[in-house]
N, CA, C and O atoms as a Tinker XYZ file with bonds, in Angstrom:
   268  protein
     1  N     65.877000  191.184000   56.431000    73     2
     2  CA    65.971000  189.922000   55.816000    64     1     3
     3  C     65.671000  188.609000   56.228000    63     2     4     5
     4  O     65.943000  187.654000   55.501000    81     3
     5  N     65.092000  188.463000   57.416000    73     3     6
     6  CA    64.348000  187.485000   58.015000    64     5     7
     7  C     63.222000  187.261000   57.562000    63     6     8     9
     8  O     62.710000  186.161000   57.770000    81     7
     9  N     62.576000  188.208000   56.855000    73     7    10
    10  CA    61.071000  188.142000   56.127000    64     9    11
    11  C     61.255000  187.039000   55.070000    63    10    12    13
    12  O     60.525000  186.049000   55.015000    81    11
    13  N     62.279000  187.277000   54.235000    73    11    14
    14  CA    62.461000  186.228000   53.033000    64    13    15
    15  C     62.748000  185.021000   53.314000    63    14    16    17
    16  O     62.429000  184.143000   52.513000    81    15
    17  N     63.361000  184.723000   54.417000    73    15    18
    18  CA    63.871000  183.396000   54.735000    64    17    19
    19  C     62.899000  182.492000   55.618000    63    18    20    21
    20  O     63.200000  181.391000   56.080000    81    19
    21  N     61.673000  183.153000   55.773000    73    19    22
    22  CA    60.639000  182.471000   56.410000    64    21    23
    23  C     59.560000  182.183000   55.384000    63    22    24    25
    24  O     58.990000  183.221000   55.046000    81    23
    25  N     59.099000  181.071000   54.774000    73    23    26
    26  CA    58.308000  180.939000   53.785000    64    25    27
    27  C     56.683000  181.342000   54.316000    63    26    28    29
    28  O     55.912000  181.858000   53.507000    81    27
    29  N     56.360000  181.132000   55.372000    73    27    30
    30  CA    55.078000  181.584000   56.093000    64    29    31
    31  C     54.852000  183.270000   56.063000    63    30    32    33
    32  O     53.860000  183.893000   55.684000    81    31
    33  N     56.056000  183.740000   56.569000    73    31    34
    34  CA    56.135000  185.305000   56.469000    64    33    35
    35  C     55.876000  186.007000   55.158000    63    34    36    37
    36  O     55.012000  186.875000   55.029000    81    35
    37  N     56.644000  185.600000   54.226000    73    35    38
    38  CA    56.582000  186.195000   52.995000    64    37    39
    39  C     55.214000  185.904000   52.505000    63    38    40    41
    40  O     54.701000  186.891000   51.978000    81    39
    41  N     54.392000  184.730000   52.522000    73    39    42
    42  CA    53.275000  184.190000   52.057000    64    41    43
    43  C     52.259000  185.279000   52.502000    63    42    44    45
    44  O     51.429000  185.858000   51.801000    81    43
    45  N     52.553000  185.448000   54.034000    73    43    46
    46  CA    51.385000  186.389000   54.494000    64    45    47
    47  C     51.197000  187.838000   53.873000    63    46    48    49
    48  O     50.180000  188.368000   53.425000    81    47
    49  N     52.685000  188.380000   54.002000    73    47    50
    50  CA    52.649000  189.715000   53.468000    64    49    51
    51  C     52.213000  189.850000   52.061000    63    50    52    53
    52  O     51.473000  190.770000   51.713000    81    51
    53  N     52.720000  188.823000   51.132000    73    51    54
    54  CA    52.526000  188.916000   49.877000    64    53    55
    55  C     51.100000  188.937000   49.563000    63    54    56    57
    56  O     50.529000  189.815000   48.916000    81    55
    57  N     50.587000  187.913000   50.066000    73    55    58
    58  CA    48.772000  187.906000   50.197000    64    57    59
    59  C     48.029000  189.131000   50.821000    63    58    60    61
    60  O     47.038000  189.597000   50.258000    81    59
    61  N     48.522000  189.656000   52.006000    73    59    62
    62  CA    47.740000  190.928000   52.428000    64    61    63
    63  C     47.941000  192.205000   51.174000    63    62    64    65
    64  O     47.086000  193.018000   50.823000    81    63
    65  N     49.348000  192.062000   50.666000    73    63    66
    66  CA    49.414000  193.129000   49.655000    64    65    67
    67  C     48.619000  192.622000   48.293000    63    66    68    69
    68  O     48.159000  193.535000   47.607000    81    67
    69  N     48.435000  191.460000   47.891000    73    67    70
    70  CA    47.634000  190.888000   46.628000    64    69    71
    71  C     46.453000  191.276000   46.767000    63    70    72    73
    72  O     45.976000  191.932000   45.841000    81    71
    73  N     45.640000  190.999000   47.935000    73    71    74
    74  CA    44.307000  191.206000   48.131000    64    73    75
    75  C     43.857000  192.579000   48.222000    63    74    76    77
    76  O     42.717000  192.895000   47.882000    81    75
    77  N     44.722000  193.428000   48.677000    73    75    78
    78  CA    44.395000  194.879000   48.937000    64    77    79
    79  C     44.663000  195.824000   47.559000    63    78    80    81
    80  O     44.293000  196.983000   47.374000    81    79
    81  N     45.430000  194.940000   46.653000    73    79    82
    82  CA    45.648000  195.561000   45.391000    64    81    83
    83  C     44.505000  194.808000   44.397000    63    82    84    85
    84  O     43.694000  195.644000   43.998000    81    83
    85  N     44.328000  193.931000   44.074000    73    83    86
    86  CA    43.086000  193.149000   43.272000    64    85    87
    87  C     41.985000  193.214000   43.932000    63    86    88    89
    88  O     40.987000  193.218000   43.211000    81    87
    89  N     41.766000  193.277000   45.258000    73    87    90
    90  CA    40.476000  193.049000   45.675000    64    89    91
    91  C     39.434000  191.897000   45.042000    63    90    92    93
    92  O     38.324000  192.038000   44.527000    81    91
    93  N     40.260000  190.674000   45.294000    73    91    94
    94  CA    39.139000  189.370000   45.119000    64    93    95
    95  C     38.080000  189.197000   45.823000    63    94    96    97
    96  O     38.200000  189.722000   46.930000    81    95
    97  N     37.059000  188.668000   45.654000    73    95    98
    98  CA    35.839000  188.477000   46.476000    64    97    99
    99  C     35.752000  186.920000   46.649000    63    98   100   101
   100  O     35.330000  186.321000   45.660000    81    99
   101  N     36.076000  186.185000   47.725000    73    99   102
   102  CA    35.673000  185.058000   48.082000    64   101   103
   103  C     34.366000  184.814000   48.717000    63   102   104   105
   104  O     33.550000  183.972000   48.343000    81   103
   105  N     34.231000  185.689000   49.789000    73   103   106
   106  CA    33.002000  185.755000   50.537000    64   105   107
   107  C     32.299000  187.244000   50.606000    63   106   108   109
   108  O     32.554000  188.009000   51.536000    81   107
   109  N     31.589000  187.514000   49.773000    73   107   110
   110  CA    30.859000  189.039000   49.592000    64   109   111
   111  C     30.222000  189.273000   50.841000    63   110   112   113
   112  O     29.493000  188.530000   51.499000    81   111
   113  N     30.622000  190.442000   51.058000    73   111   114
   114  CA    29.940000  190.952000   52.195000    64   113   115
   115  C     29.634000  192.389000   52.391000    63   114   116   117
   116  O     30.435000  193.116000   51.804000    81   115
   117  N     28.782000  192.954000   52.993000    73   115   118
   118  CA    28.721000  194.395000   52.966000    64   117   119
   119  C     29.711000  195.286000   53.737000    63   118   120   121
   120  O     29.685000  196.515000   53.667000    81   119
   121  N     30.579000  194.585000   54.471000    73   119   122
   122  CA    31.592000  195.095000   55.143000    64   121   123
   123  C     32.981000  194.723000   54.658000    63   122   124   125
   124  O     33.520000  193.653000   54.940000    81   123
   125  N     33.600000  195.801000   53.810000    73   123   126
   126  CA    34.612000  195.622000   53.108000    64   125   127
   127  C     36.003000  194.789000   53.915000    63   126   128   129
   128  O     36.693000  193.840000   53.545000    81   127
   129  N     36.025000  195.578000   55.080000    73   127   130
   130  CA    37.250000  194.700000   55.988000    64   129   131
   131  C     37.137000  193.591000   56.170000    63   130   132   133
   132  O     38.098000  192.848000   55.970000    81   131
   133  N     36.058000  193.157000   56.561000    73   131   134
   134  CA    35.620000  191.619000   56.566000    64   133   135
   135  C     35.948000  190.759000   55.511000    63   134   136   137
   136  O     36.637000  189.746000   55.635000    81   135
   137  N     35.373000  191.233000   54.312000    73   135   138
   138  CA    35.574000  190.398000   52.932000    64   137   139
   139  C     37.232000  190.188000   52.804000    63   138   140   141
   140  O     37.800000  189.131000   52.527000    81   139
   141  N     37.832000  191.444000   53.074000    73   139   142
   142  CA    39.169000  191.680000   52.725000    64   141   143
   143  C     40.267000  190.498000   53.679000    63   142   144   145
   144  O     41.217000  189.841000   53.253000    81   143
   145  N     39.706000  190.560000   55.039000    73   143   146
   146  CA    40.292000  189.641000   55.985000    64   145   147
   147  C     40.249000  188.046000   55.840000    63   146   148   149
   148  O     41.129000  187.226000   56.099000    81   147
   149  N     38.883000  187.852000   55.318000    73   147   150
   150  CA    38.524000  186.588000   54.993000    64   149   151
   151  C     39.398000  185.831000   53.824000    63   150   152   153
   152  O     40.074000  184.808000   53.936000    81   151
   153  N     39.193000  186.581000   52.769000    73   151   154
   154  CA    40.034000  186.468000   51.606000    64   153   155
   155  C     41.388000  186.470000   51.747000    63   154   156   157
   156  O     42.023000  185.675000   51.054000    81   155
   157  N     42.082000  187.337000   52.646000    73   155   158
   158  CA    43.487000  187.094000   52.867000    64   157   159
   159  C     44.007000  185.904000   53.619000    63   158   160   161
   160  O     45.113000  185.390000   53.454000    81   159
   161  N     42.985000  185.492000   54.547000    73   159   162
   162  CA    43.252000  184.412000   55.238000    64   161   163
   163  C     43.234000  182.886000   54.524000    63   162   164   165
   164  O     43.992000  181.945000   54.759000    81   163
   165  N     42.157000  182.957000   53.609000    73   163   166
   166  CA    42.324000  182.143000   52.579000    64   165   167
   167  C     43.458000  181.979000   51.676000    63   166   168   169
   168  O     44.003000  180.898000   51.450000    81   167
   169  N     43.742000  182.949000   51.240000    73   167   170
   170  CA    45.017000  183.079000   50.482000    64   169   171
   171  C     46.203000  182.886000   51.161000    63   170   172   173
   172  O     47.132000  182.355000   50.552000    81   171
   173  N     46.337000  183.210000   52.273000    73   171   174
   174  CA    47.430000  182.959000   53.167000    64   173   175
   175  C     47.757000  181.493000   53.317000    63   174   176   177
   176  O     48.896000  181.038000   53.210000    81   175
   177  N     46.368000  180.591000   53.645000    73   175   178
   178  CA    46.533000  179.188000   54.038000    64   177   179
   179  C     46.854000  178.227000   52.541000    63   178   180   181
   180  O     47.501000  177.180000   52.560000    81   179
   181  N     46.378000  178.712000   51.554000    73   179   182
   182  CA    46.843000  178.302000   50.337000    64   181   183
   183  C     48.418000  178.476000   49.988000    63   182   184   185
   184  O     49.080000  177.555000   49.508000    81   183
   185  N     49.048000  180.016000   50.340000    73   183   186
   186  CA    50.161000  180.164000   49.874000    64   185   187
   187  C     51.014000  179.340000   51.092000    63   186   188   189
   188  O     52.092000  178.827000   50.789000    81   187
   189  N     50.652000  179.263000   52.060000    73   187   190
   190  CA    51.575000  178.623000   53.104000    64   189   191
   191  C     51.556000  177.022000   52.738000    63   190   192   193
   192  O     52.575000  176.378000   52.984000    81   191
   193  N     50.618000  176.480000   52.258000    73   191   194
   194  CA    50.555000  174.893000   52.198000    64   193   195
   195  C     51.686000  174.992000   50.751000    63   194   196   197
   196  O     52.665000  174.254000   50.635000    81   195
   197  N     51.333000  175.943000   49.848000    73   195   198
   198  CA    52.357000  175.636000   48.762000    64   197   199
   199  C     53.796000  175.955000   49.000000    63   198   200   201
   200  O     54.705000  175.319000   48.466000    81   199
   201  N     53.987000  176.999000   49.850000    73   199   202
   202  CA    55.402000  177.202000   50.164000    64   201   203
   203  C     56.047000  176.035000   50.988000    63   202   204   205
   204  O     57.241000  175.741000   50.948000    81   203
   205  N     55.161000  175.460000   51.683000    73   203   206
   206  CA    55.718000  174.591000   52.895000    64   205   207
   207  C     55.859000  173.058000   51.971000    63   206   208   209
   208  O     56.613000  172.192000   52.416000    81   207
   209  N     55.191000  172.845000   50.855000    73   207   210
   210  CA    55.548000  171.953000   50.005000    64   209   211
   211  C     56.636000  171.955000   49.250000    63   210   212   213
   212  O     57.413000  171.026000   49.029000    81   211
   213  N     56.656000  173.289000   48.779000    73   211   214
   214  CA    58.051000  173.865000   47.960000    64   213   215
   215  C     59.383000  173.620000   48.979000    63   214   216   217
   216  O     60.399000  173.018000   48.632000    81   215
   217  N     59.211000  174.070000   49.983000    73   215   218
   218  CA    60.332000  174.064000   51.032000    64   217   219
   219  C     60.759000  172.521000   51.351000    63   218   220   221
   220  O     61.944000  172.207000   51.463000    81   219
   221  N     59.675000  171.574000   51.488000    73   219   222
   222  CA    59.968000  170.331000   51.803000    64   221   223
   223  C     60.531000  169.666000   50.881000    63   222   224   225
   224  O     61.279000  168.733000   51.172000    81   223
   225  N     60.265000  170.038000   49.511000    73   223   226
   226  CA    61.154000  169.224000   48.546000    64   225   227
   227  C     62.419000  169.837000   47.979000    63   226   228   229
   228  O     63.138000  169.132000   47.270000    81   227
   229  N     62.748000  171.101000   48.236000    73   227   230
   230  CA    63.958000  171.610000   48.117000    64   229   231
   231  C     65.020000  171.229000   49.248000    63   230   232   233
   232  O     66.233000  171.215000   49.039000    81   231
   233  N     64.335000  170.878000   50.646000    73   231   234
   234  CA    65.440000  170.442000   51.754000    64   233   235
   235  C     65.114000  168.873000   51.908000    63   234   236   237
   236  O     65.035000  168.343000   53.016000    81   235
   237  N     64.929000  168.162000   50.667000    73   235   238
   238  CA    64.708000  166.767000   51.153000    64   237   239
   239  C     66.401000  166.296000   51.494000    63   238   240   241
   240  O     67.492000  166.765000   51.170000    81   239
   241  N     65.983000  165.196000   52.266000    73   239   242
   242  CA    67.300000  164.250000   52.699000    64   241   243
   243  C     66.813000  162.910000   52.582000    63   242   244   245
   244  O     65.685000  162.425000   52.666000    81   243
   245  N     68.255000  162.310000   52.310000    73   243   246
   246  CA    68.022000  160.634000   52.203000    64   245   247
   247  C     67.568000  160.233000   53.661000    63   246   248   249
   248  O     66.813000  159.264000   53.585000    81   247
   249  N     67.733000  160.572000   54.731000    73   247   250
   250  CA    67.446000  160.168000   55.872000    64   249   251
   251  C     65.853000  160.176000   56.126000    63   250   252   253
   252  O     65.342000  159.441000   56.971000    81   251
   253  N     65.020000  161.174000   55.231000    73   251   254
   254  CA    63.425000  161.284000   55.294000    64   253   255
   255  C     62.788000  160.271000   54.519000    63   254   256   257
   256  O     61.561000  160.189000   54.575000    81   255
   257  N     63.573000  159.332000   53.662000    73   255   258
   258  CA    62.915000  158.273000   53.466000    64   257   259
   259  C     62.421000  157.011000   54.199000    63   258   260   261
   260  O     63.097000  156.459000   55.068000    81   259
   261  N     61.547000  156.703000   53.917000    73   259   262
   262  CA    61.104000  155.505000   54.618000    64   261   263
   263  C     61.675000  153.869000   54.014000    63   262   264   265
   264  O     61.450000  153.475000   52.869000    81   263
   265  N     62.318000  153.201000   54.899000    73   263   266
   266  CA    63.038000  152.248000   54.413000    64   265   267
   267  C     61.848000  150.835000   54.087000    63   266   268
   268  O     62.261000  149.776000   53.614000    81   267
């Protein structure tokens, strides 16, 4: 249950699963594991950025505004 409450953890595991299933290539190399790892890390970065922005928007408080 903690996995779903952490946006970063969820994005990491979803990205690892999606790159293993769909096999996108961002940096083509002769070693498949290197290509998978680089692609996964880039996808994790993008997913973490998006989930962080979404979490920030849903947990907005009035104290966070600048006067």
